[in-house]
Short mmCIF file of C-alpha atoms and ligand atoms in Angstrom, two decimals:
data_model
loop_
_atom_site.label_atom_id
_atom_site.label_comp_id
_atom_site.label_asym_id
_atom_site.label_seq_id
_atom_site.Cartn_x
_atom_site.Cartn_y
_atom_site.Cartn_z
CA ASN T 21 -31.60 1.61 -63.79
CA LYS T 22 -27.83 1.72 -64.39
CA GLY T 23 -28.08 4.09 -67.39
CA ASN T 24 -24.80 4.03 -69.28
CA TYR T 25 -22.93 2.42 -66.42
CA GLU T 26 -21.97 -1.21 -65.98
CA HIS T 27 -22.54 -1.33 -62.25
CA TYR T 28 -24.55 0.57 -59.62
CA MET T 29 -21.43 1.34 -57.61
CA GLN T 30 -19.85 2.95 -60.67
CA LYS T 31 -23.02 4.95 -61.37
CA GLU T 32 -23.31 6.06 -57.75
CA ILE T 33 -19.67 7.20 -57.62
CA HIS T 34 -20.09 9.23 -60.80
CA GLU T 35 -23.37 10.83 -59.82
CA GLN T 36 -21.90 12.47 -56.70
CA PRO T 37 -21.82 16.01 -58.17
CA GLU T 38 -25.59 15.70 -58.63
CA SER T 39 -26.36 13.91 -55.34
CA LEU T 40 -24.39 16.55 -53.41
CA THR T 41 -26.31 19.29 -55.20
CA THR T 42 -29.59 17.67 -54.16
CA THR T 43 -28.38 17.29 -50.58
CA MET T 44 -27.71 21.04 -50.35
CA ARG T 45 -30.75 22.20 -52.33
CA GLY T 46 -32.81 24.80 -50.45
CA ARG T 47 -30.51 24.55 -47.44
CA LEU T 48 -27.74 27.03 -48.30
CA ILE T 49 -28.64 30.70 -48.29
CA ARG T 50 -26.45 32.87 -50.48
CA GLY T 51 -26.90 36.00 -48.43
CA GLY T 52 -26.92 39.46 -49.91
CA SER T 53 -25.80 43.01 -49.37
CA CYS T 54 -26.88 43.13 -45.74
CA LYS T 55 -27.68 39.49 -45.04
CA ALA T 56 -24.98 36.97 -44.12
CA LYS T 57 -24.64 33.64 -45.89
CA SER T 58 -26.30 30.94 -43.84
CA VAL T 59 -27.60 27.39 -43.63
CA LEU T 60 -31.16 26.25 -42.98
CA LEU T 61 -31.96 22.71 -41.87
CA GLY T 62 -35.76 22.64 -41.62
CA GLY T 63 -35.82 19.45 -39.56
CA LEU T 64 -33.66 20.92 -36.79
CA LYS T 65 -34.71 24.52 -36.40
CA ASP T 66 -37.08 23.89 -33.50
CA HIS T 67 -34.47 21.84 -31.64
CA LEU T 68 -31.34 23.96 -31.96
CA LYS T 69 -31.70 25.53 -28.52
CA THR T 70 -31.91 22.12 -26.85
CA ILE T 71 -28.93 20.85 -28.85
CA ARG T 72 -26.81 23.89 -27.94
CA ARG T 73 -27.72 23.53 -24.27
CA SER T 74 -26.78 19.84 -24.13
CA ARG T 75 -23.62 18.69 -22.40
CA ARG T 76 -22.10 16.81 -25.33
CA ILE T 77 -22.91 15.45 -28.75
CA VAL T 78 -22.55 11.71 -29.36
CA PHE T 79 -22.32 10.37 -32.92
CA ILE T 80 -23.57 6.79 -33.31
CA GLY T 81 -23.42 4.62 -36.43
CA CYS T 82 -21.90 1.58 -38.14
CA GLY T 83 -19.48 1.10 -41.06
CA THR T 84 -19.43 3.91 -43.58
CA SER T 85 -21.95 5.99 -41.62
CA TYR T 86 -19.62 5.90 -38.60
CA ASN T 87 -16.74 6.99 -40.84
CA ALA T 88 -18.76 9.92 -42.18
CA ALA T 89 -19.44 11.11 -38.64
CA LEU T 90 -15.74 10.76 -37.81
CA ALA T 91 -14.91 12.97 -40.81
CA ALA T 92 -17.31 15.64 -39.53
CA ARG T 93 -16.32 15.54 -35.88
CA PRO T 94 -13.48 18.11 -36.05
CA ILE T 95 -15.61 20.82 -37.65
CA LEU T 96 -18.48 20.19 -35.24
CA GLU T 97 -16.08 20.50 -32.30
CA GLU T 98 -14.55 23.65 -33.74
CA LEU T 99 -17.77 25.50 -34.55
CA SER T 100 -19.85 24.37 -31.56
CA GLY T 101 -17.11 24.33 -28.92
CA MET T 102 -18.88 21.28 -27.49
CA PRO T 103 -17.37 17.87 -26.72
CA VAL T 104 -18.21 15.44 -29.51
CA THR T 105 -17.73 11.72 -28.93
CA MET T 106 -17.98 8.74 -31.29
CA GLU T 107 -19.75 5.42 -30.75
CA VAL T 108 -19.89 2.34 -32.95
CA ALA T 109 -23.50 1.30 -32.30
CA SER T 110 -22.75 -2.33 -31.40
CA ASP T 111 -19.97 -1.33 -29.01
CA LEU T 112 -22.18 1.20 -27.20
CA LEU T 113 -24.72 -1.60 -26.70
CA ASP T 114 -22.11 -4.17 -25.64
CA ARG T 115 -20.83 -1.79 -22.96
CA GLN T 116 -24.22 -0.29 -22.15
CA GLY T 117 -22.16 2.90 -22.21
CA PRO T 118 -23.29 6.01 -20.34
CA ILE T 119 -25.87 8.14 -22.16
CA TYR T 120 -27.64 10.90 -20.23
CA ARG T 121 -30.63 13.21 -20.51
CA GLU T 122 -28.22 16.09 -21.08
CA ASP T 123 -26.78 14.42 -24.20
CA THR T 124 -27.62 15.00 -27.83
CA THR T 125 -27.23 11.69 -29.66
CA VAL T 126 -26.94 11.74 -33.45
CA PHE T 127 -27.78 8.53 -35.34
CA VAL T 128 -26.20 8.32 -38.77
CA SER T 129 -27.59 5.70 -41.15
CA GLN T 130 -28.08 5.52 -44.91
CA SER T 131 -30.79 2.87 -44.77
CA GLY T 132 -32.29 4.00 -41.49
CA GLU T 133 -32.85 0.30 -40.71
CA THR T 134 -29.51 -0.96 -39.36
CA ALA T 135 -30.32 -3.16 -36.36
CA ASP T 136 -27.48 -2.05 -34.08
CA THR T 137 -28.05 1.63 -34.78
CA LEU T 138 -31.79 1.27 -34.23
CA GLN T 139 -31.20 -0.65 -31.00
CA ALA T 140 -28.79 2.06 -29.82
CA LEU T 141 -31.50 4.62 -30.61
CA HIS T 142 -34.00 2.80 -28.38
CA TYR T 143 -31.32 2.68 -25.67
CA ALA T 144 -30.61 6.44 -25.95
CA ARG T 145 -34.34 7.24 -25.85
CA GLU T 146 -34.78 5.14 -22.72
CA ASN T 147 -31.93 7.12 -21.16
CA GLY T 148 -33.70 10.38 -21.95
CA ALA T 149 -31.25 11.81 -24.54
CA LEU T 150 -32.35 14.03 -27.42
CA CYS T 151 -32.17 11.77 -30.50
CA VAL T 152 -31.33 13.28 -33.89
CA GLY T 153 -31.34 11.25 -37.13
CA ILE T 154 -29.24 11.71 -40.24
CA THR T 155 -30.80 9.34 -42.71
CA ASN T 156 -31.24 8.81 -46.44
CA THR T 157 -34.51 6.92 -46.28
CA VAL T 158 -37.68 8.86 -45.52
CA SER T 159 -40.02 6.92 -43.16
CA SER T 160 -37.27 4.45 -42.23
CA ALA T 161 -37.29 3.14 -38.65
CA ILE T 162 -34.51 5.51 -37.55
CA ALA T 163 -36.13 8.53 -39.25
CA ARG T 164 -39.44 7.71 -37.54
CA ASN T 165 -38.05 7.05 -34.09
CA THR T 166 -35.73 10.05 -33.74
CA HIS T 167 -37.05 13.28 -32.22
CA CYS T 168 -35.87 15.28 -35.21
CA GLY T 169 -33.27 15.05 -37.94
CA VAL T 170 -32.08 15.72 -41.45
CA HIS T 171 -32.68 13.68 -44.59
CA ILE T 172 -29.52 13.61 -46.68
CA ASN T 173 -31.54 13.36 -49.92
CA ALA T 174 -28.74 11.55 -51.79
CA GLY T 175 -31.23 9.47 -53.78
CA CYS T 176 -31.65 5.72 -53.63
CA GLU T 177 -28.33 3.88 -53.16
CA ILE T 178 -28.31 0.34 -54.53
CA GLY T 179 -24.67 -0.83 -54.47
CA VAL T 180 -23.87 -2.56 -51.17
CA ALA T 181 -20.79 -0.34 -50.90
CA SER T 182 -21.94 3.06 -49.72
CA THR T 183 -20.45 5.85 -51.84
CA LYS T 184 -22.72 8.79 -52.59
CA ALA T 185 -24.43 8.48 -49.19
CA TYR T 186 -21.01 8.90 -47.51
CA THR T 187 -20.26 12.21 -49.21
CA SER T 188 -23.79 13.51 -48.64
CA GLN T 189 -23.64 12.52 -44.96
CA ILE T 190 -20.42 14.51 -44.51
CA VAL T 191 -21.97 17.54 -46.21
CA VAL T 192 -25.07 17.32 -43.98
CA MET T 193 -22.92 17.07 -40.86
CA ALA T 194 -20.83 20.06 -42.01
CA MET T 195 -24.11 21.99 -42.42
CA LEU T 196 -25.20 20.70 -39.00
CA SER T 197 -21.97 22.10 -37.52
CA LEU T 198 -22.69 25.46 -39.14
CA VAL T 199 -26.21 25.66 -37.70
CA ILE T 200 -25.24 24.46 -34.23
CA GLY T 201 -22.28 26.85 -34.24
CA GLY T 202 -24.72 29.71 -34.75
CA ASP T 203 -23.75 33.14 -35.93
CA THR T 204 -21.04 34.31 -33.57
CA ILE T 205 -18.94 37.13 -35.02
CA SER T 206 -15.69 35.40 -34.06
CA ASN T 207 -16.05 32.65 -36.61
CA GLN T 208 -18.02 34.49 -39.28
CA ALA T 209 -15.20 34.46 -41.85
CA ARG T 210 -14.62 30.75 -41.28
CA ARG T 211 -18.35 30.03 -41.67
CA GLU T 212 -18.63 32.01 -44.87
CA ALA T 213 -15.58 30.25 -46.32
CA ILE T 214 -17.19 26.87 -45.59
CA ILE T 215 -20.50 27.94 -47.14
CA ASP T 216 -18.67 29.17 -50.27
CA GLY T 217 -16.82 25.85 -50.28
CA LEU T 218 -20.12 23.96 -50.11
CA PHE T 219 -21.50 25.88 -53.10
CA ASP T 220 -18.45 24.96 -55.14
CA LEU T 221 -18.09 21.37 -53.90
CA PRO T 222 -20.04 19.62 -56.72
CA ASN T 223 -17.64 21.23 -59.24
CA LYS T 224 -14.61 20.02 -57.31
CA VAL T 225 -16.04 16.50 -57.16
CA ARG T 226 -16.66 16.67 -60.92
CA GLU T 227 -13.00 17.60 -61.31
CA VAL T 228 -11.70 14.77 -59.13
CA LEU T 229 -13.85 12.23 -61.01
CA LYS T 230 -11.58 12.88 -64.01
CA LEU T 231 -9.02 10.70 -62.21
CA ASP T 232 -11.05 7.63 -63.22
CA GLN T 233 -8.54 6.34 -65.80
CA GLU T 234 -5.60 7.10 -63.51
CA MET T 235 -7.24 5.05 -60.74
CA LYS T 236 -7.87 2.21 -63.17
CA ASP T 237 -4.17 2.22 -64.10
CA LEU T 238 -3.25 2.21 -60.41
CA ALA T 239 -5.66 -0.69 -59.80
CA LYS T 240 -3.86 -2.67 -62.52
CA LEU T 241 -0.60 -2.27 -60.58
CA LEU T 242 -2.22 -3.43 -57.33
CA ILE T 243 -4.37 -6.25 -58.69
CA ALA T 244 -2.34 -9.10 -57.18
CA GLU T 245 -1.48 -7.53 -53.82
CA GLN T 246 -2.44 -9.20 -50.55
CA SER T 247 -2.80 -6.04 -48.59
CA LEU T 248 -3.05 -2.25 -48.88
CA LEU T 249 -2.53 0.21 -46.03
CA MET T 250 -3.99 3.73 -45.92
CA PHE T 251 -2.48 6.41 -43.66
CA GLY T 252 -4.45 9.53 -42.76
CA ARG T 253 -4.82 12.01 -39.93
CA GLY T 254 -6.97 14.96 -38.85
CA TYR T 255 -9.90 15.47 -41.18
CA ASN T 256 -8.63 12.59 -43.31
CA TYR T 257 -8.25 9.86 -40.72
CA ALA T 258 -11.83 9.03 -41.72
CA THR T 259 -10.76 8.99 -45.38
CA ALA T 260 -8.16 6.32 -44.58
CA LEU T 261 -10.72 4.18 -42.71
CA GLU T 262 -13.35 4.59 -45.40
CA GLY T 263 -10.94 3.99 -48.30
CA ALA T 264 -9.79 0.78 -46.61
CA LEU T 265 -13.38 -0.31 -45.92
CA LYS T 266 -14.23 0.12 -49.61
CA VAL T 267 -11.20 -1.93 -50.72
CA LYS T 268 -11.86 -4.77 -48.30
CA GLU T 269 -15.61 -5.04 -48.80
CA VAL T 270 -15.73 -5.03 -52.60
CA ALA T 271 -12.24 -5.90 -53.85
CA LEU T 272 -11.88 -8.59 -51.15
CA MET T 273 -8.34 -7.42 -50.42
CA HIS T 274 -7.08 -6.88 -46.90
CA SER T 275 -6.88 -3.19 -46.27
CA GLU T 276 -6.45 -1.14 -43.12
CA GLY T 277 -6.88 2.52 -42.40
CA ILE T 278 -4.22 3.77 -40.01
CA LEU T 279 -4.04 6.97 -37.99
CA ALA T 280 -0.68 8.35 -39.10
CA GLY T 281 0.06 9.61 -35.59
CA GLU T 282 0.07 5.99 -34.43
CA MET T 283 2.67 4.91 -37.00
CA LYS T 284 5.55 4.46 -34.57
CA HIS T 285 3.35 2.63 -32.10
CA GLY T 286 3.19 -0.51 -34.25
CA PRO T 287 2.31 -0.15 -37.95
CA LEU T 288 5.82 0.99 -38.91
CA ALA T 289 7.02 -2.59 -38.36
CA LEU T 290 4.98 -3.67 -41.40
CA VAL T 291 6.74 -1.30 -43.79
CA ASP T 292 9.04 -2.81 -46.42
CA GLU T 293 9.66 -2.39 -50.15
CA ASN T 294 6.70 -4.60 -51.10
CA LEU T 295 3.64 -3.51 -49.12
CA PRO T 296 1.76 -0.72 -50.93
CA ILE T 297 0.77 2.24 -48.72
CA VAL T 298 -1.57 5.09 -49.62
CA VAL T 299 -0.69 8.25 -47.68
CA ILE T 300 -3.26 11.05 -47.64
CA ALA T 301 -1.33 14.31 -47.49
CA THR T 302 -3.51 17.07 -48.87
CA ASN T 303 -2.71 20.53 -47.58
CA ASP T 304 -4.22 21.42 -44.21
CA ALA T 305 -3.00 22.10 -40.68
CA CYS T 306 -1.57 18.55 -40.44
CA PHE T 307 0.41 18.80 -43.68
CA SER T 308 3.90 19.23 -42.24
CA LYS T 309 3.36 16.32 -39.86
CA GLN T 310 2.23 14.20 -42.78
CA GLN T 311 5.32 15.23 -44.79
CA SER T 312 7.46 13.93 -41.96
CA VAL T 313 5.50 10.65 -41.94
CA ILE T 314 6.24 10.34 -45.66
CA GLN T 315 9.96 10.90 -45.05
CA GLN T 316 10.03 8.21 -42.39
CA LEU T 317 8.14 5.72 -44.54
CA ARG T 318 10.50 6.47 -47.40
CA ALA T 319 13.52 5.93 -45.16
CA ARG T 320 12.20 2.37 -44.68
CA LYS T 321 11.82 1.98 -48.47
CA GLY T 322 8.02 2.07 -48.20
CA ARG T 323 6.16 1.67 -51.49
CA LEU T 324 4.13 4.88 -51.35
CA ILE T 325 1.16 6.23 -53.25
CA VAL T 326 0.64 9.78 -52.02
CA MET T 327 -2.56 11.78 -52.33
CA CYS T 328 -1.71 15.48 -52.35
CA SER T 329 -3.17 18.83 -53.32
CA LYS T 330 -2.94 19.89 -56.95
CA GLY T 331 0.47 21.37 -57.78
CA GLU T 332 2.14 20.02 -54.64
CA ALA T 333 3.55 16.73 -55.94
CA SER T 334 7.12 17.95 -55.46
CA LEU T 335 6.42 18.57 -51.75
CA VAL T 336 5.41 14.97 -51.11
CA SER T 337 7.41 13.13 -53.73
CA PRO T 338 10.80 14.76 -54.21
CA GLY T 339 12.31 13.85 -57.56
CA GLY T 340 9.16 11.91 -58.49
CA SER T 341 10.12 9.11 -56.08
CA SER T 342 6.52 7.94 -55.47
CA ARG T 343 3.30 7.73 -57.38
CA VAL T 344 1.02 10.68 -56.61
CA ILE T 345 -2.71 11.33 -56.86
CA GLU T 346 -3.32 15.09 -57.17
CA VAL T 347 -6.71 16.35 -56.04
CA PRO T 348 -8.23 19.84 -55.94
CA LEU T 349 -7.80 21.74 -52.68
CA VAL T 350 -11.01 22.70 -50.87
CA GLU T 351 -11.85 24.04 -47.41
CA ASP T 352 -10.17 21.65 -44.91
CA CYS T 353 -13.42 20.29 -43.41
CA LEU T 354 -14.78 19.49 -46.89
CA GLN T 355 -11.57 17.86 -48.14
CA PRO T 356 -12.71 14.34 -47.05
CA VAL T 357 -15.55 14.62 -49.61
CA VAL T 358 -13.04 15.17 -52.42
CA ASN T 359 -10.37 12.77 -51.14
CA ILE T 360 -12.59 9.72 -50.85
CA VAL T 361 -13.56 9.82 -54.54
CA PRO T 362 -10.25 8.49 -56.00
CA LEU T 363 -10.29 5.73 -53.37
CA GLN T 364 -13.87 4.77 -54.29
CA LEU T 365 -12.72 4.61 -57.93
CA LEU T 366 -9.68 2.55 -56.96
CA ALA T 367 -11.80 0.04 -55.01
CA TYR T 368 -14.26 -0.17 -57.91
CA HIS T 369 -11.61 -0.86 -60.57
CA LEU T 370 -9.70 -3.28 -58.33
CA THR T 371 -12.89 -5.30 -57.90
CA VAL T 372 -13.75 -5.43 -61.59
CA LEU T 373 -10.16 -6.33 -62.53
CA ARG T 374 -10.05 -9.06 -59.88
CA GLY T 375 -13.31 -10.44 -61.24
CA TYR T 376 -15.51 -10.02 -58.15
CA ASN T 377 -19.12 -8.90 -57.82
CA VAL T 378 -18.99 -5.13 -57.24
CA ASP T 379 -22.60 -4.47 -56.35
CA GLN T 380 -23.16 -7.50 -54.14
CA PRO T 381 -19.95 -8.61 -52.44
CA ARG T 382 -20.05 -12.10 -50.99
CA ASN T 383 -21.49 -12.46 -47.47
CA LEU T 384 -22.74 -8.85 -47.26
CA ALA T 385 -26.20 -7.28 -47.35
CA LYS T 386 -27.08 -3.67 -48.17
CA SER T 387 -28.93 -3.26 -44.94
CA VAL T 388 -27.83 -5.16 -41.84
CA THR T 389 -31.15 -5.76 -40.08
CA THR T 390 -29.98 -8.53 -37.75
CA GLN T 391 -27.57 -8.27 -34.84
C1 LIG Q 402 -38.92 19.20 -45.81
C2 LIG Q 402 -39.55 18.16 -46.76
C3 LIG Q 402 -39.14 18.47 -48.17
C4 LIG Q 402 -39.53 19.90 -48.53
C5 LIG Q 402 -38.97 20.89 -47.51
C6 LIG Q 402 -39.56 22.26 -47.80
C7 LIG Q 402 -39.96 15.78 -46.16
C8 LIG Q 402 -39.41 14.44 -45.88
N1 LIG Q 402 -39.10 16.80 -46.41
O1 LIG Q 402 -37.48 19.11 -45.93
O2 LIG Q 402 -39.77 17.54 -49.06
O3 LIG Q 402 -39.04 20.23 -49.81
O4 LIG Q 402 -39.36 20.50 -46.19
O5 LIG Q 402 -39.34 23.13 -46.76
O6 LIG Q 402 -41.17 15.97 -46.15
N2 LIG Q 402 -36.48 13.77 -39.42
C9 LIG Q 402 -36.32 12.96 -38.32
N3 LIG Q 402 -35.32 12.02 -38.35
C10 LIG Q 402 -34.50 11.84 -39.42
C11 LIG Q 402 -34.66 12.69 -40.54
C12 LIG Q 402 -35.66 13.66 -40.50
O7 LIG Q 402 -37.04 13.07 -37.34
O8 LIG Q 402 -33.64 10.96 -39.37
C13 LIG Q 402 -37.60 14.77 -39.42
C14 LIG Q 402 -37.13 16.21 -39.36
O9 LIG Q 402 -36.96 16.69 -38.04
C15 LIG Q 402 -38.30 16.91 -40.06
C16 LIG Q 402 -38.76 15.89 -41.10
O10 LIG Q 402 -38.28 14.64 -40.65
O11 LIG Q 402 -39.34 17.14 -39.16
C17 LIG Q 402 -38.24 16.19 -42.48
O12 LIG Q 402 -36.81 16.29 -42.48
P1 LIG Q 402 -36.04 16.90 -43.76
O13 LIG Q 402 -36.54 16.22 -44.99
O14 LIG Q 402 -34.59 16.87 -43.51
O15 LIG Q 402 -36.60 18.41 -43.68
P2 LIG Q 402 -36.53 19.58 -44.74
O16 LIG Q 402 -35.17 19.69 -45.34
O17 LIG Q 402 -37.11 20.78 -44.05
O1 LIG Q 403 -27.52 1.88 -43.67
P1 LIG Q 403 -26.41 2.23 -42.72
O2 LIG Q 403 -25.73 3.51 -43.08
O3 LIG Q 403 -26.84 2.23 -41.28
O4 LIG Q 403 -25.37 1.07 -42.88
C1 LIG Q 403 -24.22 0.99 -42.07
C2 LIG Q 403 -23.26 -0.04 -42.60
O5 LIG Q 403 -23.85 -1.31 -42.62
C3 LIG Q 403 -22.78 0.31 -44.00
O6 LIG Q 403 -22.26 1.60 -44.09
C4 LIG Q 403 -21.71 -0.68 -44.49
O7 LIG Q 403 -20.53 -0.51 -43.76
C5 LIG Q 403 -21.50 -0.48 -45.99
N1 LIG Q 403 -21.62 -1.70 -46.71
C6 LIG Q 403 -20.21 0.20 -46.31
O8 LIG Q 403 -20.03 0.39 -47.65
#
């Protein structure tokens, strides 16, 4: 049921404040006078010791689910102090890459039925690793075959383009980082700030959804483009990859997410006054580096659309030289949840304006059950 919306993708983008609330329900503990704020993931509590004792954590997934894991990797590394590596499921299988008994493997999948991810799960089990699932579908093959896991509880997602599952996956993996990180005194302030940020996140997403009309206007400007680049780094490298995936899969426009730190190693050659480039430059530890990327793109007359934190337009677009998208500032590790929303809206409006099928893009299926 699409309710008042024209398409499922549109409905699923707009229901993110509610889906995120459901994802966190019963899992965040407010704390009190003598009790610290904390996180409870019922599906993991009996396995935390094994996870903490493992040698590394390996995230495995495809498409948007891979991108969500990439967005969560920095906070998991920071809070756990463990090495965290990333695997695209098909590539792990192609290489028959090394997976050991001492590894914790984490399978991220909305449907829980993706063939490559499921195959990689069988492979990891055969190699003796602890297998953890992060899934949206209760009783799916991946949920059933993992040793333990967390349901993201985002509600049924119908549009082929994954939107609300992406933001809920990131939130679950941020909570996972908090529980694996445990309650060491040294990062208590950091942990509490993240938990406060989680409580407030649905409100911030509600706020960023108000950019809907602005994104529609931007889509009108981009409707006839051949290509759209997205530059990100740090927590928002994943945002660039995921924004580009949305644009290519539904709007059928070539789009590429680029790690800004790689700019001078090739992509800079593409920059001219015609090619539109989205630069994600919200305020975090990478901000000054991203400001310098903006300067260098501008020096080559790049046609920039800059996403920045509210009130900071003048820091990224001196004299109003580029178009800006201002988004609310949240805790750095939760910023990808806010930043993807305008890009989801942009992909949605571009698709409708270009006259393509938003909910069922040509050649694609919601769940990829063949290899
Ligand atoms: C569970 C209940 C929830 C109830 C809550 C009350 C289910 C599905 N969930 O939620 O309805 O409100 O207790 O305390 O009954 N699992 C995997 N692989 C996965 C995902 C999950 O093995 O990919 C396992 C978990 O380890 C766990 C079970 O499935 O044993 C349920 O996981 P989850 O729904 O995340 O647990 P709770 O949040 O505790
Ligand atoms: O169900 P899964 O999360 O395992 O699906 C993985 C990918 O097939 C999926 O995310 C795909 O990339 C989406 N169509 C992206 O919107």
